[in-house]
Each structure stands twice: as C-alpha cells, then as structure tokens.
Short mmCIF file of C-alpha atoms in Angstrom, two decimals:
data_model
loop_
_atom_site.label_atom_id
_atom_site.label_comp_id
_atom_site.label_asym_id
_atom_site.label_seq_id
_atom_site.Cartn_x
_atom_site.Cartn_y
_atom_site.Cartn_z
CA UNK A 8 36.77 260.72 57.50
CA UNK A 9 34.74 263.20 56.20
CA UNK A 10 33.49 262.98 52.64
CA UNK A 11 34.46 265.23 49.88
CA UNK A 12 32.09 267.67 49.14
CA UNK A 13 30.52 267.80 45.14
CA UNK A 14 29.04 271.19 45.28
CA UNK A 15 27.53 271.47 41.53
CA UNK A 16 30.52 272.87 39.30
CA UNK A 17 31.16 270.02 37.82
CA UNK A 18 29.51 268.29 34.08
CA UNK A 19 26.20 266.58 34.74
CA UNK A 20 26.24 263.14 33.96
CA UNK A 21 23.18 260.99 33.38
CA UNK A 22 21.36 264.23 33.25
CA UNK A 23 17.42 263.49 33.18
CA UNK A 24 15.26 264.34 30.18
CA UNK A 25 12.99 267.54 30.37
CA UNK A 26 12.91 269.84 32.91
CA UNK A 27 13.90 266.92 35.59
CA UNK A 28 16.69 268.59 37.11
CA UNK A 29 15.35 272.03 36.95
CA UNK A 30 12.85 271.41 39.18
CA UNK A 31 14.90 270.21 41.37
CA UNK A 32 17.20 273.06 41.45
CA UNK A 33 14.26 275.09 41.80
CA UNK A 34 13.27 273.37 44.88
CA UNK A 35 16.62 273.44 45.87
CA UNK A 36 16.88 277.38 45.74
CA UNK A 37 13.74 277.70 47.92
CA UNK A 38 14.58 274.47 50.22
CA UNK A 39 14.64 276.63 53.80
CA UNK A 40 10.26 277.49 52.68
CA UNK A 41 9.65 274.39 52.54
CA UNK A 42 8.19 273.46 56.00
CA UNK A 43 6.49 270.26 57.47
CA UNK A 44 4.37 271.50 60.27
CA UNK A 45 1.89 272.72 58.56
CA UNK A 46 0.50 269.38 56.88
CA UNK A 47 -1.75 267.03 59.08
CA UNK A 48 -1.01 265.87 62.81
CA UNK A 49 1.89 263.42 62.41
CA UNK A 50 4.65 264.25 65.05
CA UNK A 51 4.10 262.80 68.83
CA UNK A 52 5.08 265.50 70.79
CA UNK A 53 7.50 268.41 70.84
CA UNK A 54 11.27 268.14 70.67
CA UNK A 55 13.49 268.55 73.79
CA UNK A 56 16.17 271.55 74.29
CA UNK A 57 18.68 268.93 74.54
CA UNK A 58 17.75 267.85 70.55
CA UNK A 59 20.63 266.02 68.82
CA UNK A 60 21.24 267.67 64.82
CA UNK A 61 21.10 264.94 62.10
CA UNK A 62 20.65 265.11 58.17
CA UNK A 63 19.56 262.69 55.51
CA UNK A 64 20.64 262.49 51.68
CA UNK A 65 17.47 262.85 49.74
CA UNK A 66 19.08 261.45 46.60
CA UNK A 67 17.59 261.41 42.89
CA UNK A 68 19.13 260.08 39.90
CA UNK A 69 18.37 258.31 36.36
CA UNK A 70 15.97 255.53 36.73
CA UNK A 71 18.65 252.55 36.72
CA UNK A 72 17.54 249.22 33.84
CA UNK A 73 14.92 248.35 36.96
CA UNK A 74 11.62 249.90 35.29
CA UNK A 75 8.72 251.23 36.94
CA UNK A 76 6.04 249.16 37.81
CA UNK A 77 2.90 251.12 37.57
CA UNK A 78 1.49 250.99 34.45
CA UNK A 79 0.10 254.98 34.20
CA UNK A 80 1.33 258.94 34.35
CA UNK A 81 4.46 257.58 32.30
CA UNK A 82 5.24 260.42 30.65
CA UNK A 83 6.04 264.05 32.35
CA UNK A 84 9.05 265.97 33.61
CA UNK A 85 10.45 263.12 36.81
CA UNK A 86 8.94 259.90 35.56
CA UNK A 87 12.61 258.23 33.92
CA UNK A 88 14.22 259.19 37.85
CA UNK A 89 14.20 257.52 40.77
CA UNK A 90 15.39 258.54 44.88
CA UNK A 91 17.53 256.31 46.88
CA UNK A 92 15.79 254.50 49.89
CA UNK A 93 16.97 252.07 52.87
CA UNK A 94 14.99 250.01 55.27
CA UNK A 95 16.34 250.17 59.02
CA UNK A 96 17.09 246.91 60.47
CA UNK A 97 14.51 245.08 62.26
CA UNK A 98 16.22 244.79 65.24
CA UNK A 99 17.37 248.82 65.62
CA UNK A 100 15.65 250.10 69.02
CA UNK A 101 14.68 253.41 67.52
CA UNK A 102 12.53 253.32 64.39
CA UNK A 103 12.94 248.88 63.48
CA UNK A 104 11.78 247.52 60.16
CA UNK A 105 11.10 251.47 58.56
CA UNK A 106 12.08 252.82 55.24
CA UNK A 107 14.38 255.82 55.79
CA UNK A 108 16.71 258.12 53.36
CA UNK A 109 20.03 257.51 54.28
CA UNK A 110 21.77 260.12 56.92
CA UNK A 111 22.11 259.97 60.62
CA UNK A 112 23.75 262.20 63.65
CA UNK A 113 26.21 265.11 63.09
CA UNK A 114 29.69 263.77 64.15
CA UNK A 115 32.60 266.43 65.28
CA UNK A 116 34.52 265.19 61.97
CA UNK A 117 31.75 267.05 60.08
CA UNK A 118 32.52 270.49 61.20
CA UNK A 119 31.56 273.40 62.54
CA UNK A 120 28.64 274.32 62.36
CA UNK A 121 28.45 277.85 61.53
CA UNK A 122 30.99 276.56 58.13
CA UNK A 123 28.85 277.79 55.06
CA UNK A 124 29.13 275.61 51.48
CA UNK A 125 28.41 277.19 48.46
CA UNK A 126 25.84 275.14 46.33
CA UNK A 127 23.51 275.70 43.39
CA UNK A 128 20.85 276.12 45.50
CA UNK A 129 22.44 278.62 47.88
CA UNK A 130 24.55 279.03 50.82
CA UNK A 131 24.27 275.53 53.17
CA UNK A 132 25.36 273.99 56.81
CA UNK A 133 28.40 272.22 55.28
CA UNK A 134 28.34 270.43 58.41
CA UNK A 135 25.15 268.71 57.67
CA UNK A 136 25.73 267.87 54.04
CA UNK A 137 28.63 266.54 54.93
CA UNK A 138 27.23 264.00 57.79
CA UNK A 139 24.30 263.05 55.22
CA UNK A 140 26.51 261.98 52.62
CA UNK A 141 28.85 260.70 55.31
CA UNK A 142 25.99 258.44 56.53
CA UNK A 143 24.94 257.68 53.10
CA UNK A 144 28.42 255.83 51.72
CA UNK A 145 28.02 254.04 55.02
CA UNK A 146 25.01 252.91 54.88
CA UNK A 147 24.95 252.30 51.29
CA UNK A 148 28.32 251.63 50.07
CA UNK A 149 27.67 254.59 47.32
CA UNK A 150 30.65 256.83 45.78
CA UNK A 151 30.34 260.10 47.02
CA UNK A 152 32.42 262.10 44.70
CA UNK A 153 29.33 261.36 42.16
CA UNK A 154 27.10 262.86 44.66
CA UNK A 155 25.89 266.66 43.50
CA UNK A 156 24.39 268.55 46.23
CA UNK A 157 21.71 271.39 45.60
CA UNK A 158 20.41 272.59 48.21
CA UNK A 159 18.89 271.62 51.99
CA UNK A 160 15.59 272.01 53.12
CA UNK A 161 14.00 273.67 56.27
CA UNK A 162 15.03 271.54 59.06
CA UNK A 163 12.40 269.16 60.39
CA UNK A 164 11.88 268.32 64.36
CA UNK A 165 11.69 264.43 65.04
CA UNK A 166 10.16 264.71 68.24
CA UNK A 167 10.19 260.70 68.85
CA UNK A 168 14.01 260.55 68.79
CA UNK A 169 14.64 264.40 69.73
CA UNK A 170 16.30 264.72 66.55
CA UNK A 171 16.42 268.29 64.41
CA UNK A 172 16.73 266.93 61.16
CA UNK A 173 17.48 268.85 57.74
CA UNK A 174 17.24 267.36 54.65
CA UNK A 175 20.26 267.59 51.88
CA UNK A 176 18.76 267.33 48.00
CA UNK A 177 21.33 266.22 45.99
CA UNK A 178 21.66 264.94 42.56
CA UNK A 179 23.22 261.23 41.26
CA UNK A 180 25.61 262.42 38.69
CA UNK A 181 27.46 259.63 38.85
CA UNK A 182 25.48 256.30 39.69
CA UNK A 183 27.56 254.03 41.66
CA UNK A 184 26.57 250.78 42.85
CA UNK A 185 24.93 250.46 46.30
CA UNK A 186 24.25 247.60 49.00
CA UNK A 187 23.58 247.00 52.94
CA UNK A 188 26.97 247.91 54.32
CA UNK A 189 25.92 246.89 57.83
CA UNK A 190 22.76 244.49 58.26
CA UNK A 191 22.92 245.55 61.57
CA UNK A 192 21.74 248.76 61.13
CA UNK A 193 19.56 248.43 57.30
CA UNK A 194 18.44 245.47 55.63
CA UNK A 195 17.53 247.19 52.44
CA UNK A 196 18.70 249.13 50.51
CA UNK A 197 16.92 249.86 46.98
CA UNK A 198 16.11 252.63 44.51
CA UNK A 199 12.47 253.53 44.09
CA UNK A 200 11.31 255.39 40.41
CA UNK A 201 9.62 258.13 41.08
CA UNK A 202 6.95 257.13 38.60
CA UNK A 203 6.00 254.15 41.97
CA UNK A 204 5.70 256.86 43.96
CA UNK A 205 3.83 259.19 42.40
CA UNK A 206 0.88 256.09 41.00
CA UNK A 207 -2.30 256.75 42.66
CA UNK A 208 -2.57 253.29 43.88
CA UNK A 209 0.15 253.16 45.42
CA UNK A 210 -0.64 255.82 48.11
CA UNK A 211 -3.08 256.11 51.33
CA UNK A 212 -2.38 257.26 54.37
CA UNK A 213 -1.02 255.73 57.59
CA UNK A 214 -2.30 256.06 60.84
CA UNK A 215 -0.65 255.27 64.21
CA UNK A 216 -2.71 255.62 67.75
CA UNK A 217 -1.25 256.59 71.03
CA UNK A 218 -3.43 256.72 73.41
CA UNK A 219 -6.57 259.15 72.73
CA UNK A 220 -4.55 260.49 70.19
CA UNK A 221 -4.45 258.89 66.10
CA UNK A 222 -1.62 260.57 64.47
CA UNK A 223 -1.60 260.00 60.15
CA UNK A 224 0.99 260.91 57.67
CA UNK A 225 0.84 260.57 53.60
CA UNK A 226 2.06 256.29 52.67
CA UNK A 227 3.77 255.12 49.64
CA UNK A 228 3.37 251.38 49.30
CA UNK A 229 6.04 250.51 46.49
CA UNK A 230 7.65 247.49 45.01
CA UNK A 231 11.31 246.85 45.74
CA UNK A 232 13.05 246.19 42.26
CA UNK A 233 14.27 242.91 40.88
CA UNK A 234 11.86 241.25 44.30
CA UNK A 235 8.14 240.82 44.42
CA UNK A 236 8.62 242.46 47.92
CA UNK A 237 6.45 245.65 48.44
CA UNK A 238 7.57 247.95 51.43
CA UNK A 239 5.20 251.03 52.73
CA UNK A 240 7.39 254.18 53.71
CA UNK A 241 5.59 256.34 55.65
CA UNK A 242 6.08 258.44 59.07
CA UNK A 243 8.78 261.02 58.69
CA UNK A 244 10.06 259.72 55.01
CA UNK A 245 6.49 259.62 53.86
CA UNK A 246 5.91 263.01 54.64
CA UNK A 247 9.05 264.28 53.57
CA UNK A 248 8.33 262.65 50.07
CA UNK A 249 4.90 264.46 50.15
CA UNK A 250 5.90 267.38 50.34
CA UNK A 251 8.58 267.43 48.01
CA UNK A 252 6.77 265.21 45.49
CA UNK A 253 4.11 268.54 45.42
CA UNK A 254 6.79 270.61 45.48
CA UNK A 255 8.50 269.70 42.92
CA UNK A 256 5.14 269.69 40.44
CA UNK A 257 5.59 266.09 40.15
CA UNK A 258 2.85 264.79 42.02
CA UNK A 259 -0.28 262.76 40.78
CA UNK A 260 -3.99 263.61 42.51
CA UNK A 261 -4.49 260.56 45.15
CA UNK A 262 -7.03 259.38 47.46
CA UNK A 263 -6.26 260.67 50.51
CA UNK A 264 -9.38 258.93 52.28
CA UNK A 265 -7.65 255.58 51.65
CA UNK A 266 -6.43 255.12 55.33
CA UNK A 267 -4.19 252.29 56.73
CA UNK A 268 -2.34 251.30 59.76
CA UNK A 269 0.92 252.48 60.08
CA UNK A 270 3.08 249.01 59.69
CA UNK A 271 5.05 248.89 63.16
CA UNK A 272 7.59 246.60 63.45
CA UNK A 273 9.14 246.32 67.25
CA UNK A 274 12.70 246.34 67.87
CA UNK A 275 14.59 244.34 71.04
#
C-alpha cells in the first residue's frame, strides 16, 4: 500500500536551530540543478534504454540523544541534525555490505508517473516520493506520516544496476523509531549527525579499478552510534552526500588527496 503523502502544510516539529531547515528548503526549491555528472569519474559506464526508475529518501532530522563524535566545526547552521542511513545486506547480489539511503524500484502501486505533488520545494513525480518513502518504512520500520517532503533532486543514472535514480529530500518532523525490518536485504540501519560527516578527518576519497580504468568518488568514514563500529559510505551515497553537503553551505574544507580503496564486499 502506498504511503500517505506529508507534503509540508503541516506544524514543524523538532524544528532545527538556525537557518537548518532553510537551507534545506532552499536546496529543495533548486533540487532539479543540482546534477552529479559533472564531479570526478565515478560511474562505470552508461545506462541502458531499458533503465528501471527508482528513488531514495534522503532524510534529515534533529540529532537524536546519540551525539556527534568529532570533536570540531560544532557550531554552525546543520551541526545539531543528522540524515538517516542503512547498510545493504552482505549477502544482496547487487551492491553487498554498502551504505545506502533508503528507497528502491518504482512499483505500479506508486502511480503514474506523469501525477504531479505539490511540495515546498515545487511541483514533484509523486510517483517517486511515494516509492522512496514506501521503501523507506520498509526498510526501516519508520512512520511515514512524520515524514515532510521538500523537494527531489535531478535524477541520477546508476549505470551499474541500470537504475535512473532521483533523490526525495525530506524533512523528520516527527522522529519515529527505526530498525532492520528485513536482515535479508540491510543489516544496518543508523542515523549519522551531520557534524560526522562534515569532520575533515573523516573524509578521503575512494577509489575502485576496473580494468585500465580507476574510478573515485568523495568517502565518509563515520562511526555508527551507541557501537564502536565505523562504516565508509561512499560510491553513489558518497557522492550524493557531496554534493548536497556543498550545496547546502554546510560543508567543511577536506583533503581531497587522502585516497583509499573503495571497501568491496562480494555478495553470493
């Protein structure tokens, strides 16, 4: 069943200090300019005309009582928020072991495509927001009547699954708890404040080789809360995050000649 779509007219709760949610909206509003192909080589190959649609739930809300970690940049507009992560299971055939934003495939009980929602941010594919938040209670177990969505983003081409995927911002208004629903499909499931993200130290980026070729795309390695488990999201996510991170004015100036390998897990 498709969820019920929160489209912004409601009260704001757990609304974050400063100019937080602004930006945000701001992003929101100019979501479809915000491309990926223009940063660094990171997608092997080209999508096929047979591409299957998909969306993910890029999802920010009040840091939870699970502080930050990294000990600098406290203070600015972002820094008491955090964005909802999972990590795919190990054993998945298509991306195993990587830290994803919830979402997944379009299903027919997500509509037409050509049906337009009205949002803060603008006029979106209501299809799309409806299969990321769809695939986000799944995944996550999360409420999504507290789920506020701004805006989507320029859809991005995932050429190693043939996937055209667009991202759905959306705001936590109401937090509800969240969990692996399935361990057959994540085995994590965590919140990551954005203040992790945005440290210096925590970032490099992450290299994979095919061939002749080295493909690289902007790292996060972050601590999962109430664990002393780090996990490095990088790939698609990674530059996703990126981008937005900048976007949003949130960002933190990094090494970007710190260079690791990408951390490939293989699936059956």
């Amino acid at each position: 069943m498709a969820p019920e779509l929160v489209s912004g007219t409601g009260s704001r709760g757990g609304r974050p200090t400063g100019d937080a949610y602004e930006d945000l909206l701001r992003v929101a509003r100019n979501g479809r300019r915000l491309r990926m192909e223009d940063r660094e080589p990171w997608r092997i190959g080209q999508i096929d005309e047979d591409y299957r649609r998909s969306a993910v739930l890029i999802l920010f809300g009040v840091l939870d009582d699970l502080p930050a970690r990294a000990p600098e940049h406290a203070e600015g507009v972002g820094r008491d928020l955090d964005v909802l992560l999972v990590q795919r299971a190990a054993t998945l055939r298509s991306h195993p072991g990587q830290v994803a934003f919830p979402g997944g495939r379009l299903d027919p009980e997500d509509g037409d495509l050509h049906e337009v929602l009205s949002v803060p941010g603008g006029a979106v594919s209501a299809a799309h927001v409806r299969a990321a938040v769809r695939e986000a209670e799944e995944e996550t177990g999360l409420d999504p009547r507290g789920v506020e969505v701004l805006g989507a983003l320029a859809p991005v081409p995932l050429p190693v699954s043939n996937h055209l995927v667009t991202p759905v911002l959306g705001w936590w208004r109401d937090v509800s708890a969240v969990d692996v629903v399935d361990h057959a499909e994540s085995s994590l499931v965590f919140r990551v404040p954005v203040l992790d993200l945005v440290e210096p130290a925590n970032r490099h980026c992450a290299t994979l080789t095919r061939g002749r070729q080295t493909y690289r795309s902007p790292a996060f390695t972050v601590p999962v809360a109430g664990t002393t488990s780090t996990v490095t999201v990088w790939g698609f996510t990674g530059v996703l995050l990126d981008r937005l991170l900048t976007a949003l004015g949130w960002a933190v100036p990094w090494d970007t000649g710190r260079v690791l390998p990408a951390p490939l897990q293989h699936g059956p």
